[in-house]
Short mmCIF file of C-alpha atoms in Angstrom, two decimals:
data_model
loop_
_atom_site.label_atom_id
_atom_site.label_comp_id
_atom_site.label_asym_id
_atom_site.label_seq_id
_atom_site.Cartn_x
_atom_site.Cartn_y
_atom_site.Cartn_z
CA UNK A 1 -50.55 7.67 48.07
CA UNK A 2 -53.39 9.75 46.26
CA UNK A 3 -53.53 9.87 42.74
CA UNK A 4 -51.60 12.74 41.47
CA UNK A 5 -48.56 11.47 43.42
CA UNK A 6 -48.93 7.48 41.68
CA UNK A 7 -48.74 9.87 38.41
CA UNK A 8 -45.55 11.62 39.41
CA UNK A 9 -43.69 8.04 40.43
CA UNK A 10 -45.18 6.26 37.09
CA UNK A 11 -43.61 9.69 35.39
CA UNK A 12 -40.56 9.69 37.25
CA UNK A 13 -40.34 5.68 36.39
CA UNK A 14 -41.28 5.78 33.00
CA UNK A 15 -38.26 8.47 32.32
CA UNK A 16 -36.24 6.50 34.45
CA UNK A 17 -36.63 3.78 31.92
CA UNK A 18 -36.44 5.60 29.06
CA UNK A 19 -33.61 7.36 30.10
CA UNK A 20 -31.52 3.84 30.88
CA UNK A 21 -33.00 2.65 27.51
CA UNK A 22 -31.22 5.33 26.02
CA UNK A 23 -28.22 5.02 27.48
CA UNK A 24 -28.02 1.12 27.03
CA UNK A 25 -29.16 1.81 23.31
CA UNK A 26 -26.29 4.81 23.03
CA UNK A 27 -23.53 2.12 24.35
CA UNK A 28 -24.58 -0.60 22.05
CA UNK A 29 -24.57 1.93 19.01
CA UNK A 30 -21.24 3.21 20.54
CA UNK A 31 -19.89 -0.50 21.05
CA UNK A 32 -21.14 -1.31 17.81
CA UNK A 33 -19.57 1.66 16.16
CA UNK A 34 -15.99 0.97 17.73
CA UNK A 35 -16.35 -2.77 16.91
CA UNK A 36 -16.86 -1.84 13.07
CA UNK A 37 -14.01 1.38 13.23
CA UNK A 38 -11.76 -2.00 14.12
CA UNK A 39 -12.66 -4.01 12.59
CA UNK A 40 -12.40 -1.54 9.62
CA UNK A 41 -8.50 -1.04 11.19
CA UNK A 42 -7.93 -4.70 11.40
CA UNK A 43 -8.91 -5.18 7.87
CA UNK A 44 -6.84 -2.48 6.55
CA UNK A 45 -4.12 -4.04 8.42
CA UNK A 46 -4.58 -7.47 7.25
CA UNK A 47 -5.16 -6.20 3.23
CA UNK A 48 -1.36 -4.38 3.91
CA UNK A 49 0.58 -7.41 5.46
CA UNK A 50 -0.94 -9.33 2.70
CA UNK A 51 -0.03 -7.07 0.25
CA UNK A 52 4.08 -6.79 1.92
CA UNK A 53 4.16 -10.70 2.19
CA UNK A 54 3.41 -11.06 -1.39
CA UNK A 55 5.82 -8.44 -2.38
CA UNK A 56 8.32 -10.48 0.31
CA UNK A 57 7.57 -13.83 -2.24
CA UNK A 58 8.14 -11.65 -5.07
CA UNK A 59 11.51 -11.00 -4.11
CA UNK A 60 12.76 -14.19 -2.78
CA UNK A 61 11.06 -15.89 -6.42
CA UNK A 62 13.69 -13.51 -8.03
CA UNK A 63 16.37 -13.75 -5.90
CA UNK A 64 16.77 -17.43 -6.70
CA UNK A 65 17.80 -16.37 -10.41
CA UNK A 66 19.37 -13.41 -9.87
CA UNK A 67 23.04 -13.84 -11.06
CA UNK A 68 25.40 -10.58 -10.77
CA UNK A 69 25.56 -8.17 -7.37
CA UNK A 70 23.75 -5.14 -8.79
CA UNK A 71 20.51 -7.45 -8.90
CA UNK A 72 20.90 -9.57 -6.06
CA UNK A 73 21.71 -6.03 -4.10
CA UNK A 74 18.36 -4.53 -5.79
CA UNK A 75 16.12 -7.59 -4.53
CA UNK A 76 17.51 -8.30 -1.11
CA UNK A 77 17.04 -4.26 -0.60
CA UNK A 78 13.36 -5.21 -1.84
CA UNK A 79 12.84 -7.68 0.71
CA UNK A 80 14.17 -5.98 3.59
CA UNK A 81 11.72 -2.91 2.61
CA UNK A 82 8.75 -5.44 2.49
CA UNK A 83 9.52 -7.57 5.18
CA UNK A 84 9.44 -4.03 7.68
CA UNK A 85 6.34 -2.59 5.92
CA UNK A 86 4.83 -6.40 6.98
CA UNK A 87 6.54 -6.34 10.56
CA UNK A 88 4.41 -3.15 10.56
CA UNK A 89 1.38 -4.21 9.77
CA UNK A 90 1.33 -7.30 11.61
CA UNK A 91 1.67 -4.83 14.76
CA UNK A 92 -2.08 -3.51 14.53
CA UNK A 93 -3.38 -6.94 14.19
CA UNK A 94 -4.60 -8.80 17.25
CA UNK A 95 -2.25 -11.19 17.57
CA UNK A 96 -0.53 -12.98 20.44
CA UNK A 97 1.15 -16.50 21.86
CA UNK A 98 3.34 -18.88 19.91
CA UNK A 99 2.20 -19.00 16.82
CA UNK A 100 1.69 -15.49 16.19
CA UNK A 101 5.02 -14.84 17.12
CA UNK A 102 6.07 -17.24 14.69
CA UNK A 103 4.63 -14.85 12.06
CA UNK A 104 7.01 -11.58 13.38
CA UNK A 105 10.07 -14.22 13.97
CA UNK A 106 9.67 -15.31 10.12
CA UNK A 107 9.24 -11.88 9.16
CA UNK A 108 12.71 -10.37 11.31
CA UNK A 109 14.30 -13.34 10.37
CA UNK A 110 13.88 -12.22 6.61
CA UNK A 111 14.60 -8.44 7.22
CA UNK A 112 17.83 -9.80 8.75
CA UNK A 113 19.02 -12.23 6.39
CA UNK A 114 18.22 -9.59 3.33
CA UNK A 115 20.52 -6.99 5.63
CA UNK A 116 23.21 -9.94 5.80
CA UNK A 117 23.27 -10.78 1.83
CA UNK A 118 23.77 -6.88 1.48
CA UNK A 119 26.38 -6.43 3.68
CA UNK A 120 28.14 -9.87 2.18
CA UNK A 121 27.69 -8.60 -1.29
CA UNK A 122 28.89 -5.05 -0.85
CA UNK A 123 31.99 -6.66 0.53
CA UNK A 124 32.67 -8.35 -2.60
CA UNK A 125 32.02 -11.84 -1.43
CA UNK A 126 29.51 -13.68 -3.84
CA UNK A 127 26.87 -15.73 -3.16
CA UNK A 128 26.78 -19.60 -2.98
CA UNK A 129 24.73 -22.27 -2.91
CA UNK A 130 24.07 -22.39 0.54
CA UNK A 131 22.43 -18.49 0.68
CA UNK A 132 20.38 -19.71 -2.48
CA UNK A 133 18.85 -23.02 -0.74
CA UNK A 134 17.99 -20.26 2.04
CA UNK A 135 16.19 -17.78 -0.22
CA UNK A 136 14.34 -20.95 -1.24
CA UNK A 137 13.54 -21.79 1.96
CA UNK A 138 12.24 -18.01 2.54
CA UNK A 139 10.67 -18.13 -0.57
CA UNK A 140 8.59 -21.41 0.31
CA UNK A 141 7.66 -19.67 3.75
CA UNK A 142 6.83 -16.75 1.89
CA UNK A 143 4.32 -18.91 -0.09
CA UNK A 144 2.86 -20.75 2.50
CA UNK A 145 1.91 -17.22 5.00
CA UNK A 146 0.86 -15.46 1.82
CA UNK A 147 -1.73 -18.12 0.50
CA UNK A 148 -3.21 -18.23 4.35
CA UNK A 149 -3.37 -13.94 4.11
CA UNK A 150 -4.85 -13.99 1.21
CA UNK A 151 -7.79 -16.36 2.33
CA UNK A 152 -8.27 -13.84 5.26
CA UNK A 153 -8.49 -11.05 3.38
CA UNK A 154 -11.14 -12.68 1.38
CA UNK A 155 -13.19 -13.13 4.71
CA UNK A 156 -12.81 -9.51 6.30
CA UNK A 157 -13.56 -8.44 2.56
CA UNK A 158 -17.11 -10.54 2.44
CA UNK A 159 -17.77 -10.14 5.96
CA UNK A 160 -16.99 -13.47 7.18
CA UNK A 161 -15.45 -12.88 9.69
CA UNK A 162 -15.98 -10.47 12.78
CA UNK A 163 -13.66 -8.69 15.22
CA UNK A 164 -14.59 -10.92 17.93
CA UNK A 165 -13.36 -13.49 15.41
CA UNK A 166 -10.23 -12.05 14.15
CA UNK A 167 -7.93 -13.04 16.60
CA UNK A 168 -9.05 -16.63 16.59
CA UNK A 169 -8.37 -16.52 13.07
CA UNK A 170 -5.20 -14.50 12.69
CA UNK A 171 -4.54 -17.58 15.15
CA UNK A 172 -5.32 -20.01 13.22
CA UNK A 173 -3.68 -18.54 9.95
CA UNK A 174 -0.45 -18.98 11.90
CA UNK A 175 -0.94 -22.60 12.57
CA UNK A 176 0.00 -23.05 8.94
CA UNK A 177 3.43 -21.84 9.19
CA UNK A 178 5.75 -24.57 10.11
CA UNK A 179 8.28 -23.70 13.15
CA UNK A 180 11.18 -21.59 11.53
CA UNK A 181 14.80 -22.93 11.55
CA UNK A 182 17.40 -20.75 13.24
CA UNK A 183 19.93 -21.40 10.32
CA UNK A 184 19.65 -18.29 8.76
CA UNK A 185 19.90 -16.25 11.40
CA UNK A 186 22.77 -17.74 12.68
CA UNK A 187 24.63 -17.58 8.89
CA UNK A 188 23.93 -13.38 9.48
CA UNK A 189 25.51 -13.57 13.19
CA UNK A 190 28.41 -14.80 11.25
CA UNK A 191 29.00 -12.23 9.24
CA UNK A 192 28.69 -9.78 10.86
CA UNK A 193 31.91 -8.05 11.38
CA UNK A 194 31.36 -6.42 7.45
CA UNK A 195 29.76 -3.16 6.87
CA UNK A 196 26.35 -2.42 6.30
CA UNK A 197 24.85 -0.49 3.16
CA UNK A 198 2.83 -7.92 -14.01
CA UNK A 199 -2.84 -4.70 -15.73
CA UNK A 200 -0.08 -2.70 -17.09
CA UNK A 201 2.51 -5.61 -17.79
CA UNK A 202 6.68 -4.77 -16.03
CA UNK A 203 7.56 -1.69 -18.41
CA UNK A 204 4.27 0.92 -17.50
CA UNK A 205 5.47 2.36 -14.03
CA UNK A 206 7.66 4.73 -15.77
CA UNK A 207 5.00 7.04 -17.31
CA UNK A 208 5.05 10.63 -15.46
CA UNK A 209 3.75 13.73 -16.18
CA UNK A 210 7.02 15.17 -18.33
CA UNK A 211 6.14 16.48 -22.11
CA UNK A 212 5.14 13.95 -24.59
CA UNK A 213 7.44 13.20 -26.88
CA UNK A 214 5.58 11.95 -29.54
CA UNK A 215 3.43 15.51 -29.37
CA UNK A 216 5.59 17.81 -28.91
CA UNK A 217 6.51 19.32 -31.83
CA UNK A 218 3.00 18.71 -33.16
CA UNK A 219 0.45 21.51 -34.14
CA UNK A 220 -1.99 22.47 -32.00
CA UNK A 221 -5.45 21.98 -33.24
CA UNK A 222 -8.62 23.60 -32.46
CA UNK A 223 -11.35 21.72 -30.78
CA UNK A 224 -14.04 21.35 -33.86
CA UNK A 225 -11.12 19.89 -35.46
CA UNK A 226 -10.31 17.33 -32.66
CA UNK A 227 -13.65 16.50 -32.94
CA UNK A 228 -14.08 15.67 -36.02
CA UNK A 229 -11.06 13.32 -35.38
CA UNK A 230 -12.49 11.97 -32.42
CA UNK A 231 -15.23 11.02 -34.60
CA UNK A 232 -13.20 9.67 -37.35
CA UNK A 233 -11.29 7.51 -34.61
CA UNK A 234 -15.37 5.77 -33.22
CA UNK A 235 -16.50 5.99 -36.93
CA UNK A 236 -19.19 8.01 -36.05
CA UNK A 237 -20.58 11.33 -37.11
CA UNK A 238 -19.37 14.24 -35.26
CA UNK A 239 -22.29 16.12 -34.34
CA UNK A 240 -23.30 13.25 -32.40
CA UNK A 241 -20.01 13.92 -29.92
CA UNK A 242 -20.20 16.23 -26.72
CA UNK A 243 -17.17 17.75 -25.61
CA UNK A 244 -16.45 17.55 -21.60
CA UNK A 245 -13.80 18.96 -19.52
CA UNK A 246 -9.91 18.82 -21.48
CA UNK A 247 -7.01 17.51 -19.58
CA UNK A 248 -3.73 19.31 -18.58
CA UNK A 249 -0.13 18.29 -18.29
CA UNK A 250 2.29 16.41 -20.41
CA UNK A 251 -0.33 15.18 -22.58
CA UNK A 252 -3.00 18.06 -23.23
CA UNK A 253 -5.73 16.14 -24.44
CA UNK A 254 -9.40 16.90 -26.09
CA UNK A 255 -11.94 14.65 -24.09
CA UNK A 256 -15.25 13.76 -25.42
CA UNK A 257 -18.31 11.42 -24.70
CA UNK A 258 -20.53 9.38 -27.69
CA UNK A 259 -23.30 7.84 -25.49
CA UNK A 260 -21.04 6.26 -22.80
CA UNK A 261 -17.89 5.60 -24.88
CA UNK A 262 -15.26 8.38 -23.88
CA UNK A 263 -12.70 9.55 -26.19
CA UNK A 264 -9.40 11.52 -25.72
CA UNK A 265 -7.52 13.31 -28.62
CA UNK A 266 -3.96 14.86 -28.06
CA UNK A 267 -4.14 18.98 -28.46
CA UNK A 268 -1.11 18.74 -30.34
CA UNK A 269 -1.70 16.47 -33.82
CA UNK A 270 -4.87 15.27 -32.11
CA UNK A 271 -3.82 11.68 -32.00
CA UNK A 272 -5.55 9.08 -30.54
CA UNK A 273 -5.08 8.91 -26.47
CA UNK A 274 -7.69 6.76 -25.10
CA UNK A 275 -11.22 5.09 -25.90
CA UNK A 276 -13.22 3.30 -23.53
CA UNK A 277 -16.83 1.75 -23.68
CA UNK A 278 -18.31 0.25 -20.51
CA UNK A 279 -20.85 -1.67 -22.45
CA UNK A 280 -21.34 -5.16 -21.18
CA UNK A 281 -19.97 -8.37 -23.50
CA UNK A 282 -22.74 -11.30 -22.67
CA UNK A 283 -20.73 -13.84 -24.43
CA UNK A 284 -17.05 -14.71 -26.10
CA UNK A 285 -17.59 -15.84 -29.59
CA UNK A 286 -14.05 -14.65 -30.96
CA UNK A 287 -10.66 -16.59 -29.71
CA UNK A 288 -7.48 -15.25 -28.58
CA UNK A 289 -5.81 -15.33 -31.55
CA UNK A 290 -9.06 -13.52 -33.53
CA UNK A 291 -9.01 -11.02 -30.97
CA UNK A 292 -5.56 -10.28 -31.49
CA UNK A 293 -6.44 -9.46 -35.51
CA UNK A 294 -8.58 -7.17 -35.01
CA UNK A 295 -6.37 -5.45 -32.20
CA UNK A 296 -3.79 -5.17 -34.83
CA UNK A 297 -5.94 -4.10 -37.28
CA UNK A 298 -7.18 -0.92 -35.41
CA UNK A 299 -3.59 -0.28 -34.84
CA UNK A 300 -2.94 0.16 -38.13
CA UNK A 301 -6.06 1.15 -40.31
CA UNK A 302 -8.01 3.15 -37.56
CA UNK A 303 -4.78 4.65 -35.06
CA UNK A 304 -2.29 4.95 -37.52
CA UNK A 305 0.59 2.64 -35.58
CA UNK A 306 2.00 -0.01 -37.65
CA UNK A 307 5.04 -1.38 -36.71
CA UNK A 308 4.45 -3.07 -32.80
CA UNK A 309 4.74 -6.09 -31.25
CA UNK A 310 2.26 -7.83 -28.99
CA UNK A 311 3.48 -9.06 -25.43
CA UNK A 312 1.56 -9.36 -23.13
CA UNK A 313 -2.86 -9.57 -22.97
CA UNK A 314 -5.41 -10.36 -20.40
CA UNK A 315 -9.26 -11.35 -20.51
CA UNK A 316 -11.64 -10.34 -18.39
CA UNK A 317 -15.31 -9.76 -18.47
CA UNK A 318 -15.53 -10.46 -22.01
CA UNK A 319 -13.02 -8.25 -23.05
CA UNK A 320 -9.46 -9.62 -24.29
CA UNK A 321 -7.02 -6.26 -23.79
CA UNK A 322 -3.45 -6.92 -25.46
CA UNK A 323 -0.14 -5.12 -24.83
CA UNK A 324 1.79 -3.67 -27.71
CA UNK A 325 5.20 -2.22 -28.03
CA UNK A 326 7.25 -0.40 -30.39
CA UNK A 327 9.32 -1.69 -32.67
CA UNK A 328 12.07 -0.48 -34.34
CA UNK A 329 15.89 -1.21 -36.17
CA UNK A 330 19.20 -0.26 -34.91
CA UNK A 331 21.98 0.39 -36.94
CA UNK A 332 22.90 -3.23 -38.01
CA UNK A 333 19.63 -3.80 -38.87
CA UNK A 334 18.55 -5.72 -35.70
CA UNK A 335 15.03 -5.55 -34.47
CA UNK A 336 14.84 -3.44 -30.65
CA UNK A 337 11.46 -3.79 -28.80
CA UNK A 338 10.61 -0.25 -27.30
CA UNK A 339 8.92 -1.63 -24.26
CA UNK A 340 8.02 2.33 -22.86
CA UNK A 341 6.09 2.85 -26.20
CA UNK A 342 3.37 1.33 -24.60
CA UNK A 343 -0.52 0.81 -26.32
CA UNK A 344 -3.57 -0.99 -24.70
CA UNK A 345 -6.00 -2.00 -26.75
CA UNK A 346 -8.88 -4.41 -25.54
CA UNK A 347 -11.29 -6.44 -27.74
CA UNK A 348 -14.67 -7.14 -27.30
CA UNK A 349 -15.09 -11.25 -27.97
CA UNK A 350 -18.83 -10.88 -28.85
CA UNK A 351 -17.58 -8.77 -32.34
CA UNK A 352 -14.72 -7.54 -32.18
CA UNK A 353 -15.40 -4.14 -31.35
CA UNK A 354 -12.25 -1.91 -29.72
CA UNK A 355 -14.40 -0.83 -25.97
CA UNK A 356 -10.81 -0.20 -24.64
CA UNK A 357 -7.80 1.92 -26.44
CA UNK A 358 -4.76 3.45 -24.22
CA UNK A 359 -1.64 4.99 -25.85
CA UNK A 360 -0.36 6.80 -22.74
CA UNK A 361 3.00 5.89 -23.13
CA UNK A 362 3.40 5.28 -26.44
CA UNK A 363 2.76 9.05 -26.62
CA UNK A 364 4.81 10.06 -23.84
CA UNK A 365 7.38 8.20 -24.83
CA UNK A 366 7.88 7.82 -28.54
CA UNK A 367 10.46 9.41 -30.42
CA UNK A 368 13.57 9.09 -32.92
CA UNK A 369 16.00 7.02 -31.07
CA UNK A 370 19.48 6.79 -31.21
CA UNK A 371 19.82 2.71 -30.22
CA UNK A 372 23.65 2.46 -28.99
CA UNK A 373 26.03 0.49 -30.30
CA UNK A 374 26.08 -2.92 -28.79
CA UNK A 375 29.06 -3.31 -25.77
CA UNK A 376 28.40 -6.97 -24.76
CA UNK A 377 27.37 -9.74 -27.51
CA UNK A 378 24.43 -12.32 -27.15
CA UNK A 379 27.13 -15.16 -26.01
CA UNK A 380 28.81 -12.84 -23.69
CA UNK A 381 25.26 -11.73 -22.20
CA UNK A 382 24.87 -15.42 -21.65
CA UNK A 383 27.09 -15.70 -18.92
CA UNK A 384 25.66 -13.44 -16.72
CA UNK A 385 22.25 -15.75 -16.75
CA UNK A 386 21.79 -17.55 -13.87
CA UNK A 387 22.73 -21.36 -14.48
CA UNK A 388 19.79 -22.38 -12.18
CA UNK A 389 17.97 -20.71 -15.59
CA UNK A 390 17.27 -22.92 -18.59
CA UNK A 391 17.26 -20.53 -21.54
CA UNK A 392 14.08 -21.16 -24.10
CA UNK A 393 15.28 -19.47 -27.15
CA UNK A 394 17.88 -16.92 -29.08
CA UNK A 395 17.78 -13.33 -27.12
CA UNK A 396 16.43 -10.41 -28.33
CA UNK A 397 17.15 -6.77 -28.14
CA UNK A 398 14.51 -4.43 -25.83
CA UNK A 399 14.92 -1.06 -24.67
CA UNK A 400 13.44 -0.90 -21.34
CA UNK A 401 12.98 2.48 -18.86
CA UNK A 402 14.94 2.91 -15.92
CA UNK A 403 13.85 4.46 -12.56
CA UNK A 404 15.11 7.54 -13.50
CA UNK A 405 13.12 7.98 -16.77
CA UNK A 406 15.61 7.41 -18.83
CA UNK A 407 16.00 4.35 -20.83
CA UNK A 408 19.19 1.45 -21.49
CA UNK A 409 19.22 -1.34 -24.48
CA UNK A 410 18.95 -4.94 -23.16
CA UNK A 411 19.56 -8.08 -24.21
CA UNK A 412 16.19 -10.26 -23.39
CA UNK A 413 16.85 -13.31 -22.64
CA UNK A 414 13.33 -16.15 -22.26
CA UNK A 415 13.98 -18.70 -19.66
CA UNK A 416 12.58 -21.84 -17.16
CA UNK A 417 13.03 -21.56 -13.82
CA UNK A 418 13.75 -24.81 -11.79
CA UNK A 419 10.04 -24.95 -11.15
CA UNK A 420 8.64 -24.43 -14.21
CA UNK A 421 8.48 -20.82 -14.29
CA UNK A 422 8.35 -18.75 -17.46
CA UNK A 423 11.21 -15.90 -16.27
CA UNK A 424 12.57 -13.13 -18.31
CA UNK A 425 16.40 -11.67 -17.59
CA UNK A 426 17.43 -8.61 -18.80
CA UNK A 427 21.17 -8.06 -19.33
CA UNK A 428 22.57 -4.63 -20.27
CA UNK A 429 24.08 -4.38 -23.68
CA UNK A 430 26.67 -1.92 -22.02
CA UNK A 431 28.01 -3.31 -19.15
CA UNK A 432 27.25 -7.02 -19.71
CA UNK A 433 25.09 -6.49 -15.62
CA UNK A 434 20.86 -7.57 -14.89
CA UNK A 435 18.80 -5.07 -15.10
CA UNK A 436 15.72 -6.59 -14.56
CA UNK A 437 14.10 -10.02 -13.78
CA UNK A 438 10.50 -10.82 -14.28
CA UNK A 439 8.19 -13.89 -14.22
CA UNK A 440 5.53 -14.23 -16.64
CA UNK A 441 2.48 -15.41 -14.83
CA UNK A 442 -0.02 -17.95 -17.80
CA UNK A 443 -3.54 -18.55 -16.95
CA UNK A 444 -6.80 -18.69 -18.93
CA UNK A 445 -6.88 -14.85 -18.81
CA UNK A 446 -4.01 -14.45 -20.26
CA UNK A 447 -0.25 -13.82 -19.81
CA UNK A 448 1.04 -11.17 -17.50
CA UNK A 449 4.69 -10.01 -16.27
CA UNK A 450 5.83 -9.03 -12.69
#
């Protein structure tokens, strides 16, 4: 072969090579790509069944004190809905053999036996202690599968964990679930033959874009005047404030920026909406209790609010951010916690300084209230606690929201659950029913509802 045609076959060789190096690089790119859009899936996937299993716990944790139909009906409607968003999601994972279908037997076995309280309660039939000791069976199921989630989660969220490795681990995740007993599905066979149907804290969800009340038969005021509120609020000077873009809806609102804190300022009385500074607190000199002083304080000297009640707070990253509600007299002079009149304020524990100030609903929601007359007395609002509930002190009067934005006087009622837990029953003043059951979660951060 002469020279010119060695060139041509080294040519023809040498594209040859490139052109399979191409292609072999194009499929791994392509492989890798599809392995990481999966794994992106599988993640999504786990962060949702996670996220249904926990609401699934949530549930079954209230269901065990739930004492009148209305509520029990409310929470075994919840579990049904969170059990079928969970069948669901367990669906895209990569799952398969025993134990995984131990997972989607727990989880239909749950749906079901919600369906069967629903269908026993609408028929008037109440429930005993045998459908309790089997929402506390759920419930410790429940538990169990949502601890093991939430360490997977944790690994797809770090990368630890690949997609060649997820279904090893999904696997293994299962292995914690003990075999599940067919008594409750056989106890919903039987009855068959009947017809079928808290960092906000438990009283924020209600907040919508509807007028405020507390502005709305306030004077609008121009922006230099805003401003010079705004300034008042920081105690700074105003020409050292820039104003940025104003907000719209139910709460028109003057926004403006002092070095990185941001301030908003209703358009209508130009009250105080919302502060927050992003600076960093190195260290927590100040306690709880301190914090809570100068929370108050602010309230009253700086925002003009005076007579609230502190509920609920958290800590984190240096910063100590406590919920306070309304509070207010009825008629008979008896004290009625306003729990939509909602402010946020959060206290730096390096000095006290306010970083964090949110009066969303308090604005939205405040106004001059006609408390009704109370239907159902203290001692008769007793009754309709559930005796597996040890109750901690004398009840209260709250005003809660309902779901559809309107709101109903309660009688609150501070309890122990049979494992310790801090719980909170509301009974309405009216008809004597549950409106709402929480459980207040206590850690070094602080207290919280859900």
């Amino acid at each position: 072969m002469n020279r010119r045609g060695k060139i041509r076959v080294g040519t023809f060789a040498l594209a040859a090579a490139l052109v399979l190096g191409a292609s072999f690089a194009l499929q791994v790119m392509e492989k890798s790509q599809a392995e990481t859009t999966l794994s992106y899936v599988y993640q999504r996937a786990v962060n949702d069944l996670s996220g249904y299993v926990s609401g699934m716990e949530d549930a079954l944790e209230k269901a065990r004190y739930a004492n009148t139909a209305t509520a029990q009906t409310g929470l075994a409607a919840q579990l049904l809905e969170e059990s079928s968003g969970a069948k669901a999601a367990l669906a895209a994972l990569p799952t398969s053999g025993e134990n995984s279908n131990n997972i989607n037997r727990f989880l239909s076995q749950a749906g079901d036996y919600a369906s069967y309280l629903s269908r026993r309660l609408a028929a008037g039939s109440t429930l005993g202690e045998e459908e309790f000791n089997n929402l506390s069976s759920l419930r410790q199921y429940a538990q169990t599968l949502n601890q093991e989630l939430q360490k997977l989660e944790e690994r797809f969220r770090y990368g630890r964990v690949t997609m060649t490795e997820a279904k090893n681990t999904l696997q293994n995740v299962t292995e914690a679930l003990p075999t599940f007993s067919d008594q409750l599905e056989e106890s919903a066979s039987a009855f068959g033959e009947y017809p079928t149907l808290i960092y906000d804290g438990p009283f924020s969800d209600h907040i919508s874009q509807r007028t405020a009340k507390a502005t709305s038969q306030l004077e609008r005021l121009p922006q230099g005047n805003a401003e010079q509120a705004a300034a008042k609020f920081l105690g700074v000077e105003s020409d050292g404030l820039e104003h940025t873009t104003d907000t719209g809806g139910g709460l028109p609102c003057y926004n403006f920026t002092h070095g990185d804190t941001r301030i908003s300022v209703s358009k209508d009385g130009g009250l105080l909406c919302s502060i927050s500074n992003p600076r960093e607190v190195r260290e927590n000199k100040l306690s709880q209790e301190e914090a809570l002083e100068k929370a108050k304080e602010f309230l009253s000297q700086t925002a003009g609010v005076e007579s609230v009640k502190e509920s609920y707070y958290v800590t984190a990253d240096g910063v100590c951010t406590f919920n306070f509600a309304w509070l207010e007299e009825d008629s008979a002079g008896n004290a009625v916690t306003c729990y939509p009149d909602l402010i946020k304020v959060g206290v730096a524990l390096d000095n006290g300084e306010i970083v964090s100030y949110n009066a969303t609903g308090y604005l939205m929601n405040h106004t001059q209230r006609e408390i009704p007359e109370i239907a159902v007395s203290a001692q008769k609002a007793r009754e309709s606690v559930s005796p597996r509930l040890e109750i901690q002190q004398d009840p209260s009067l709250a005003m809660i929201p309902t779901p559809g934005l309107d709101e109903t006087l309660c009688w609150e009622f501070v309890c122990k659950g049979e494992d310790g837990e801090n719980i909170l029953v509301y009974i309405n003043t009216e008809t004597g029913m549950e409106d709402r059951i929480y459980e207040l979660i206590e850690s070094d951060q602080g207290v919280l509802a859900i």
